[in-house]
PDB file of C-alpha atoms and ligand atoms in Angstrom:
ATOM      1  CA  MET A   1     158.332 119.890  40.546  1.00  0.00           C
ATOM      2  CA  SER A   2     158.486 116.253  41.939  1.00  0.00           C
ATOM      3  CA  LYS A   3     159.398 115.638  45.465  1.00  0.00           C
ATOM      4  CA  ILE A   4     161.874 113.241  47.032  1.00  0.00           C
ATOM      5  CA  ILE A   5     162.652 111.658  50.351  1.00  0.00           C
ATOM      6  CA  ILE A   6     166.024 112.672  51.971  1.00  0.00           C
ATOM      7  CA  ALA A   7     167.079 110.118  54.684  1.00  0.00           C
ATOM      8  CA  ILE A   8     169.712 111.332  57.103  1.00  0.00           C
ATOM      9  CA  ASP A   9     171.226 108.603  59.186  1.00  0.00           C
ATOM     10  CA  GLY A  10     174.153 108.296  61.612  1.00  0.00           C
ATOM     11  CA  TYR A  11     175.517 108.504  65.194  1.00  0.00           C
ATOM     12  CA  ALA A  12     174.187 110.772  67.833  1.00  0.00           C
ATOM     13  CA  GLY A  13     175.574 114.226  67.902  1.00  0.00           C
ATOM     14  CA  CYS A  14     176.910 114.550  64.212  1.00  0.00           C
ATOM     15  CA  GLY A  15     174.385 117.325  63.411  1.00  0.00           C
ATOM     16  CA  LYS A  16     171.789 115.354  61.604  1.00  0.00           C
ATOM     17  CA  SER A  17     168.843 117.276  63.047  1.00  0.00           C
ATOM     18  CA  THR A  18     170.051 120.762  62.632  1.00  0.00           C
ATOM     19  CA  THR A  19     171.147 119.893  58.891  1.00  0.00           C
ATOM     20  CA  ALA A  20     167.870 118.093  58.308  1.00  0.00           C
ATOM     21  CA  LYS A  21     165.971 121.037  59.662  1.00  0.00           C
ATOM     22  CA  GLN A  22     167.671 123.378  57.503  1.00  0.00           C
ATOM     23  CA  VAL A  23     167.656 121.303  54.248  1.00  0.00           C
ATOM     24  CA  ALA A  24     163.733 120.922  54.966  1.00  0.00           C
ATOM     25  CA  LYS A  25     163.327 124.735  55.284  1.00  0.00           C
ATOM     26  CA  ALA A  26     165.322 125.489  52.100  1.00  0.00           C
ATOM     27  CA  LEU A  27     163.362 122.937  49.888  1.00  0.00           C
ATOM     28  CA  ASN A  28     159.915 123.730  51.874  1.00  0.00           C
ATOM     29  CA  TYR A  29     159.847 120.051  52.834  1.00  0.00           C
ATOM     30  CA  ALA A  30     158.510 118.593  56.191  1.00  0.00           C
ATOM     31  CA  TYR A  31     161.252 117.742  58.745  1.00  0.00           C
ATOM     32  CA  ILE A  32     160.758 114.581  60.865  1.00  0.00           C
ATOM     33  CA  ASP A  33     162.914 113.975  63.754  1.00  0.00           C
ATOM     34  CA  THR A  34     162.518 110.196  64.373  1.00  0.00           C
ATOM     35  CA  GLY A  35     164.790 110.317  67.448  1.00  0.00           C
ATOM     36  CA  ALA A  36     162.501 112.630  68.954  1.00  0.00           C
ATOM     37  CA  MET A  37     159.599 109.994  68.468  1.00  0.00           C
ATOM     38  CA  TYR A  38     161.791 107.197  70.262  1.00  0.00           C
ATOM     39  CA  ARG A  39     162.578 109.625  73.094  1.00  0.00           C
ATOM     40  CA  ALA A  40     158.799 110.623  73.596  1.00  0.00           C
ATOM     41  CA  VAL A  41     158.126 106.898  73.879  1.00  0.00           C
ATOM     42  CA  THR A  42     160.795 106.570  76.467  1.00  0.00           C
ATOM     43  CA  LEU A  43     159.725 109.507  78.521  1.00  0.00           C
ATOM     44  CA  TYR A  44     156.153 108.039  78.457  1.00  0.00           C
ATOM     45  CA  PHE A  45     157.391 104.617  79.806  1.00  0.00           C
ATOM     46  CA  GLN A  46     159.382 106.300  82.404  1.00  0.00           C
ATOM     47  CA  GLU A  47     156.594 108.364  83.614  1.00  0.00           C
ATOM     48  CA  GLN A  48     154.149 105.486  83.454  1.00  0.00           C
ATOM     49  CA  GLN A  49     156.738 103.012  84.866  1.00  0.00           C
ATOM     50  CA  VAL A  50     156.163 100.623  82.055  1.00  0.00           C
ATOM     51  CA  PRO A  51     158.282  97.376  82.662  1.00  0.00           C
ATOM     52  CA  LEU A  52     160.493  96.910  79.717  1.00  0.00           C
ATOM     53  CA  ASP A  53     160.313  93.116  79.997  1.00  0.00           C
ATOM     54  CA  ASN A  54     156.465  92.922  79.844  1.00  0.00           C
ATOM     55  CA  VAL A  55     155.397  92.659  76.101  1.00  0.00           C
ATOM     56  CA  ALA A  56     151.616  93.106  76.998  1.00  0.00           C
ATOM     57  CA  ALA A  57     152.315  96.231  79.044  1.00  0.00           C
ATOM     58  CA  ILE A  58     154.386  97.775  76.300  1.00  0.00           C
ATOM     59  CA  ASP A  59     151.605  96.992  73.717  1.00  0.00           C
ATOM     60  CA  ALA A  60     149.030  98.524  75.953  1.00  0.00           C
ATOM     61  CA  ALA A  61     151.410 101.561  76.588  1.00  0.00           C
ATOM     62  CA  LEU A  62     152.005 102.117  72.769  1.00  0.00           C
ATOM     63  CA  GLU A  63     148.178 102.279  72.374  1.00  0.00           C
ATOM     64  CA  GLN A  64     147.976 105.228  74.479  1.00  0.00           C
ATOM     65  CA  ILE A  65     150.906 107.224  72.856  1.00  0.00           C
ATOM     66  CA  ASP A  66     150.130 110.228  70.505  1.00  0.00           C
ATOM     67  CA  ILE A  67     153.203 111.859  69.030  1.00  0.00           C
ATOM     68  CA  ARG A  68     152.904 115.022  66.931  1.00  0.00           C
ATOM     69  CA  PHE A  69     155.246 117.598  65.703  1.00  0.00           C
ATOM     70  CA  GLU A  70     154.388 121.294  65.402  1.00  0.00           C
ATOM     71  CA  ALA A  71     156.580 124.054  63.855  1.00  0.00           C
ATOM     72  CA  ASN A  72     157.424 126.901  66.079  1.00  0.00           C
ATOM     73  CA  PRO A  73     158.543 129.666  63.719  1.00  0.00           C
ATOM     74  CA  ALA A  74     159.417 132.201  66.461  1.00  0.00           C
ATOM     75  CA  GLN A  75     162.079 129.792  67.974  1.00  0.00           C
ATOM     76  CA  GLN A  76     162.836 128.171  64.499  1.00  0.00           C
ATOM     77  CA  ARG A  77     162.360 124.723  65.935  1.00  0.00           C
ATOM     78  CA  ASN A  78     160.074 121.820  65.852  1.00  0.00           C
ATOM     79  CA  GLU A  79     158.206 121.098  69.060  1.00  0.00           C
ATOM     80  CA  THR A  80     157.282 117.422  69.994  1.00  0.00           C
ATOM     81  CA  PHE A  81     153.947 116.938  71.697  1.00  0.00           C
ATOM     82  CA  LEU A  82     153.319 113.687  73.643  1.00  0.00           C
ATOM     83  CA  ASN A  83     149.598 113.245  74.154  1.00  0.00           C
ATOM     84  CA  GLY A  84     149.068 117.039  73.701  1.00  0.00           C
ATOM     85  CA  ARG A  85     151.966 118.237  75.955  1.00  0.00           C
ATOM     86  CA  ASN A  86     154.955 119.976  74.734  1.00  0.00           C
ATOM     87  CA  VAL A  87     158.005 117.680  75.850  1.00  0.00           C
ATOM     88  CA  SER A  88     160.695 119.252  73.523  1.00  0.00           C
ATOM     89  CA  ASN A  89     162.949 119.828  76.395  1.00  0.00           C
ATOM     90  CA  GLU A  90     162.226 116.985  78.722  1.00  0.00           C
ATOM     91  CA  ILE A  91     163.028 114.373  75.859  1.00  0.00           C
ATOM     92  CA  ARG A  92     166.542 115.841  75.652  1.00  0.00           C
ATOM     93  CA  SER A  93     167.240 115.242  79.330  1.00  0.00           C
ATOM     94  CA  LEU A  94     170.067 112.792  80.310  1.00  0.00           C
ATOM     95  CA  SER A  95     167.684 110.512  81.987  1.00  0.00           C
ATOM     96  CA  VAL A  96     165.853 110.022  78.801  1.00  0.00           C
ATOM     97  CA  SER A  97     169.063 109.769  76.769  1.00  0.00           C
ATOM     98  CA  GLU A  98     170.257 107.098  79.229  1.00  0.00           C
ATOM     99  CA  GLN A  99     167.298 104.785  78.320  1.00  0.00           C
ATOM    100  CA  VAL A 100     166.306 105.700  74.868  1.00  0.00           C
ATOM    101  CA  SER A 101     168.518 103.094  73.066  1.00  0.00           C
ATOM    102  CA  GLU A 102     167.082 100.282  75.222  1.00  0.00           C
ATOM    103  CA  VAL A 103     163.487 101.477  74.536  1.00  0.00           C
ATOM    104  CA  SER A 104     164.210 101.806  70.859  1.00  0.00           C
ATOM    105  CA  ALA A 105     165.609  98.260  70.523  1.00  0.00           C
ATOM    106  CA  LEU A 106     162.156  96.826  71.609  1.00  0.00           C
ATOM    107  CA  PRO A 107     160.538  95.233  68.609  1.00  0.00           C
ATOM    108  CA  ALA A 108     156.977  96.564  69.375  1.00  0.00           C
ATOM    109  CA  VAL A 109     158.209 100.076  69.833  1.00  0.00           C
ATOM    110  CA  ARG A 110     160.121 100.031  66.417  1.00  0.00           C
ATOM    111  CA  LYS A 111     157.035  98.604  64.517  1.00  0.00           C
ATOM    112  CA  ALA A 112     154.801 101.250  65.816  1.00  0.00           C
ATOM    113  CA  MET A 113     157.098 104.084  65.089  1.00  0.00           C
ATOM    114  CA  VAL A 114     158.084 102.856  61.676  1.00  0.00           C
ATOM    115  CA  ALA A 115     154.547 102.618  60.603  1.00  0.00           C
ATOM    116  CA  GLN A 116     154.021 105.990  61.628  1.00  0.00           C
ATOM    117  CA  GLN A 117     157.036 107.382  60.125  1.00  0.00           C
ATOM    118  CA  GLN A 118     156.166 105.766  56.824  1.00  0.00           C
ATOM    119  CA  ARG A 119     152.718 107.245  56.978  1.00  0.00           C
ATOM    120  CA  MET A 120     154.184 110.728  57.619  1.00  0.00           C
ATOM    121  CA  GLY A 121     156.667 110.355  54.376  1.00  0.00           C
ATOM    122  CA  GLN A 122     154.268 108.650  52.002  1.00  0.00           C
ATOM    123  CA  ALA A 123     153.528 111.900  50.123  1.00  0.00           C
ATOM    124  CA  LYS A 124     157.397 112.563  49.854  1.00  0.00           C
ATOM    125  CA  GLY A 125     158.700 116.063  50.241  1.00  0.00           C
ATOM    126  CA  VAL A 126     160.247 115.008  53.601  1.00  0.00           C
ATOM    127  CA  VAL A 127     163.666 115.145  55.313  1.00  0.00           C
ATOM    128  CA  MET A 128     163.810 112.408  57.885  1.00  0.00           C
ATOM    129  CA  ASP A 129     166.715 112.049  60.261  1.00  0.00           C
ATOM    130  CA  GLY A 130     167.475 108.796  62.516  1.00  0.00           C
ATOM    131  CA  ARG A 131     169.312 105.523  62.472  1.00  0.00           C
ATOM    132  CA  ASP A 132     167.416 103.198  60.123  1.00  0.00           C
ATOM    133  CA  ILE A 133     165.628 105.565  57.689  1.00  0.00           C
ATOM    134  CA  GLY A 134     167.535 104.705  54.648  1.00  0.00           C
ATOM    135  CA  SER A 135     167.933 101.123  55.623  1.00  0.00           C
ATOM    136  CA  ASN A 136     164.455 100.141  56.915  1.00  0.00           C
ATOM    137  CA  VAL A 137     161.849 102.958  56.897  1.00  0.00           C
ATOM    138  CA  PHE A 138     162.439 104.365  53.497  1.00  0.00           C
ATOM    139  CA  PRO A 139     164.938 102.055  51.676  1.00  0.00           C
ATOM    140  CA  GLU A 140     163.814 103.502  48.356  1.00  0.00           C
ATOM    141  CA  ALA A 141     164.567 107.092  49.485  1.00  0.00           C
ATOM    142  CA  GLU A 142     165.960 109.111  46.569  1.00  0.00           C
ATOM    143  CA  LEU A 143     168.863 110.589  48.665  1.00  0.00           C
ATOM    144  CA  LYS A 144     170.704 108.835  51.608  1.00  0.00           C
ATOM    145  CA  ILE A 145     173.113 110.489  53.844  1.00  0.00           C
ATOM    146  CA  PHE A 146     175.293 108.785  56.516  1.00  0.00           C
ATOM    147  CA  MET A 147     176.646 111.269  58.803  1.00  0.00           C
ATOM    148  CA  THR A 148     179.733 110.655  61.168  1.00  0.00           C
ATOM    149  CA  ALA A 149     181.998 112.788  63.307  1.00  0.00           C
ATOM    150  CA  ASP A 150     184.553 112.239  66.015  1.00  0.00           C
ATOM    151  CA  LEU A 151     183.361 111.223  69.367  1.00  0.00           C
ATOM    152  CA  GLU A 152     184.874 114.336  71.104  1.00  0.00           C
ATOM    153  CA  ALA A 153     183.218 116.850  68.486  1.00  0.00           C
ATOM    154  CA  ARG A 154     179.944 115.004  68.915  1.00  0.00           C
ATOM    155  CA  ALA A 155     180.119 115.255  72.764  1.00  0.00           C
ATOM    156  CA  ARG A 156     180.926 118.863  72.684  1.00  0.00           C
ATOM    157  CA  ARG A 157     178.118 119.719  70.432  1.00  0.00           C
ATOM    158  CA  ARG A 158     175.618 117.752  72.669  1.00  0.00           C
ATOM    159  CA  GLN A 159     176.919 119.732  75.799  1.00  0.00           C
ATOM    160  CA  VAL A 160     176.232 122.921  74.151  1.00  0.00           C
ATOM    161  CA  GLU A 161     172.848 121.760  73.076  1.00  0.00           C
ATOM    162  CA  LEU A 162     172.112 120.846  76.722  1.00  0.00           C
ATOM    163  CA  GLN A 163     173.422 124.232  77.936  1.00  0.00           C
ATOM    164  CA  GLY A 164     171.158 125.986  75.582  1.00  0.00           C
ATOM    165  CA  GLN A 165     168.252 124.205  77.434  1.00  0.00           C
ATOM    166  CA  ASN A 166     169.539 124.981  80.906  1.00  0.00           C
ATOM    167  CA  GLN A 167     170.504 121.346  81.500  1.00  0.00           C
ATOM    168  CA  SER A 168     173.979 120.466  82.496  1.00  0.00           C
ATOM    169  CA  ALA A 169     176.099 117.225  82.138  1.00  0.00           C
ATOM    170  CA  SER A 170     179.890 116.835  82.197  1.00  0.00           C
ATOM    171  CA  LEU A 171     181.698 116.094  79.001  1.00  0.00           C
ATOM    172  CA  ASN A 172     182.620 112.708  80.462  1.00  0.00           C
ATOM    173  CA  GLN A 173     178.936 111.841  81.177  1.00  0.00           C
ATOM    174  CA  ILE A 174     178.036 112.786  77.520  1.00  0.00           C
ATOM    175  CA  VAL A 175     180.995 110.810  76.112  1.00  0.00           C
ATOM    176  CA  GLU A 176     179.891 107.802  78.070  1.00  0.00           C
ATOM    177  CA  ASN A 177     176.339 108.235  76.948  1.00  0.00           C
ATOM    178  CA  LEU A 178     177.248 108.467  73.206  1.00  0.00           C
ATOM    179  CA  GLN A 179     179.582 105.467  73.311  1.00  0.00           C
ATOM    180  CA  LYS A 180     176.906 103.328  75.029  1.00  0.00           C
ATOM    181  CA  ARG A 181     174.364 104.488  72.562  1.00  0.00           C
ATOM    182  CA  ASP A 182     176.639 103.985  69.724  1.00  0.00           C
ATOM    183  CA  PHE A 183     177.133 100.304  70.827  1.00  0.00           C
ATOM    184  CA  LEU A 184     173.486  99.695  71.576  1.00  0.00           C
ATOM    185  CA  ASP A 185     172.192 101.356  68.289  1.00  0.00           C
ATOM    186  CA  THR A 186     174.630  99.573  66.038  1.00  0.00           C
ATOM    187  CA  SER A 187     174.386  96.192  67.708  1.00  0.00           C
ATOM    188  CA  ARG A 188     170.724  95.687  68.245  1.00  0.00           C
ATOM    189  CA  ALA A 189     168.872  92.790  66.400  1.00  0.00           C
ATOM    190  CA  GLU A 190     166.156  95.192  65.007  1.00  0.00           C
ATOM    191  CA  ALA A 191     167.148  97.625  62.283  1.00  0.00           C
ATOM    192  CA  PRO A 192     170.368  98.530  63.760  1.00  0.00           C
ATOM    193  CA  LEU A 193     172.264 101.744  62.596  1.00  0.00           C
ATOM    194  CA  THR A 194     174.109 100.721  59.415  1.00  0.00           C
ATOM    195  CA  GLN A 195     175.670 102.534  56.470  1.00  0.00           C
ATOM    196  CA  THR A 196     173.847 101.313  53.403  1.00  0.00           C
ATOM    197  CA  ALA A 197     175.805 100.864  50.079  1.00  0.00           C
ATOM    198  CA  ASP A 198     173.885 103.728  48.465  1.00  0.00           C
ATOM    199  CA  ALA A 199     174.466 106.214  51.223  1.00  0.00           C
ATOM    200  CA  ILE A 200     176.728 109.257  50.903  1.00  0.00           C
ATOM    201  CA  VAL A 201     179.002 109.648  53.762  1.00  0.00           C
ATOM    202  CA  ILE A 202     179.459 113.149  55.242  1.00  0.00           C
ATOM    203  CA  ASP A 203     182.057 113.488  58.084  1.00  0.00           C
ATOM    204  CA  THR A 204     181.056 116.625  59.924  1.00  0.00           C
ATOM    205  CA  THR A 205     183.838 116.812  62.381  1.00  0.00           C
ATOM    206  CA  THR A 206     185.240 119.998  60.816  1.00  0.00           C
ATOM    207  CA  LEU A 207     182.307 121.140  58.947  1.00  0.00           C
ATOM    208  CA  THR A 208     180.002 124.064  60.088  1.00  0.00           C
ATOM    209  CA  ILE A 209     176.151 123.538  59.860  1.00  0.00           C
ATOM    210  CA  ALA A 210     176.122 125.863  56.808  1.00  0.00           C
ATOM    211  CA  GLU A 211     178.683 123.488  54.945  1.00  0.00           C
ATOM    212  CA  GLN A 212     176.729 120.392  56.047  1.00  0.00           C
ATOM    213  CA  THR A 213     173.498 121.900  54.728  1.00  0.00           C
ATOM    214  CA  ASP A 214     175.064 123.026  51.509  1.00  0.00           C
ATOM    215  CA  ARG A 215     176.352 119.651  50.777  1.00  0.00           C
ATOM    216  CA  VAL A 216     173.036 117.919  51.232  1.00  0.00           C
ATOM    217  CA  LEU A 217     171.280 120.705  49.428  1.00  0.00           C
ATOM    218  CA  ALA A 218     173.640 120.372  46.553  1.00  0.00           C
ATOM    219  CA  LEU A 219     173.030 116.573  46.205  1.00  0.00           C
ATOM    220  CA  ALA A 220     169.298 116.968  46.631  1.00  0.00           C
ATOM    221  CA  THR A 221     169.260 119.668  43.763  1.00  0.00           C
ATOM    222  CA  GLN A 222     171.254 117.401  41.467  1.00  0.00           C
ATOM    223  CA  ILE A 223     168.704 114.557  41.927  1.00  0.00           C
ATOM    224  CA  LEU A 224     165.724 116.814  41.630  1.00  0.00           C
ATOM    225  CA  ALA A 225     167.294 118.343  38.385  1.00  0.00           C
ATOM    226  CA  LYS A 226     167.878 114.807  37.077  1.00  0.00           C
ATOM    227  CA  GLN A 227     164.292 113.664  37.812  1.00  0.00           C
ATOM    228  CA  GLN A 228     162.929 116.865  35.756  1.00  0.00           C
ATOM    229  CA  THR A 229     164.854 115.632  32.726  1.00  0.00           C
ATOM    230  CA  ILE A 230     163.334 112.290  32.619  1.00  0.00           C
TER     231      ILE A 230
HETATM  232  O1   DC B   1     168.681 111.113  67.149  1.00  0.00           O
HETATM  233  P1   DC B   1     168.652 110.962  68.631  1.00  0.00           P
HETATM  234  O2   DC B   1     169.936 110.900  69.407  1.00  0.00           O
HETATM  235  O3   DC B   1     167.770 111.868  69.270  1.00  0.00           O
HETATM  236  O4   DC B   1     167.974 109.394  68.869  1.00  0.00           O
HETATM  237  C1   DC B   1     167.799 108.968  70.179  1.00  0.00           C
HETATM  238  C2   DC B   1     167.746 107.464  70.228  1.00  0.00           C
HETATM  239  O5   DC B   1     166.760 106.806  69.412  1.00  0.00           O
HETATM  240  C3   DC B   1     168.943 106.820  69.440  1.00  0.00           C
HETATM  241  O6   DC B   1     170.076 106.489  70.368  1.00  0.00           O
HETATM  242  C4   DC B   1     168.517 105.443  68.938  1.00  0.00           C
HETATM  243  C5   DC B   1     167.070 105.580  68.762  1.00  0.00           C
HETATM  244  N1   DC B   1     166.628 105.872  67.258  1.00  0.00           N
HETATM  245  C6   DC B   1     166.403 104.802  66.552  1.00  0.00           C
HETATM  246  O7   DC B   1     166.501 103.642  67.202  1.00  0.00           O
HETATM  247  N2   DC B   1     165.864 104.914  65.241  1.00  0.00           N
HETATM  248  C7   DC B   1     165.828 106.076  64.704  1.00  0.00           C
HETATM  249  N3   DC B   1     165.400 106.268  63.377  1.00  0.00           N
HETATM  250  C8   DC B   1     166.078 107.248  65.542  1.00  0.00           C
HETATM  251  C9   DC B   1     166.618 107.199  66.686  1.00  0.00           C
END
């Protein structure tokens, strides 16, 4: 059976990652969390104190970064490895969240990550979530989803996610972080978050994860069935 690329873009906290992970599992596709890649770069830059206004230092730092994903079936999640170290929890911290939009707006960072994402998806059979997957990484993706949800619903979900990792942040802190990131992610010069004309919008404010997953799976199944008859 032929395989497709499923691009899931949208604001932070809409349930993109959870949905993408479950869709990938149901279709036996690879799941690639591109936000985790930008978060890992941010963590590396923070740890190595890379000055964000020094292009040469950024280029040199990017050369040193190796990001990989590994499935952890026991915990039903993908682990993110930065230069061989499992950073899955650290990259979700508020300090990384506070700086990731700034780091991900840097042209050299985007160029390096997009090239890696395109390599990861070249054989198709992937579900990739992020901000610019349908618009920039895989403009030819067979299925593009654009997820939205109310700000408060998104903040509450992020809070539960952080609590699950024993990290605490007030709802106000999270709302402020989301608003700031929404602004930076949609207004940056390089590949900003935009809804492409061919994307299907899913508002997840009142949906459960199972409902979100079912909607994406139904759309994917339709496309796959159509491809088989061609
Ligand atoms: O999906 P997330 O919230 O973990 O993403 C973290 C940040 O990374 C997000 O605020 C913007 C950036 N990002 C990006 O610029 N492009 C992507 N494809 C994915 C994430």
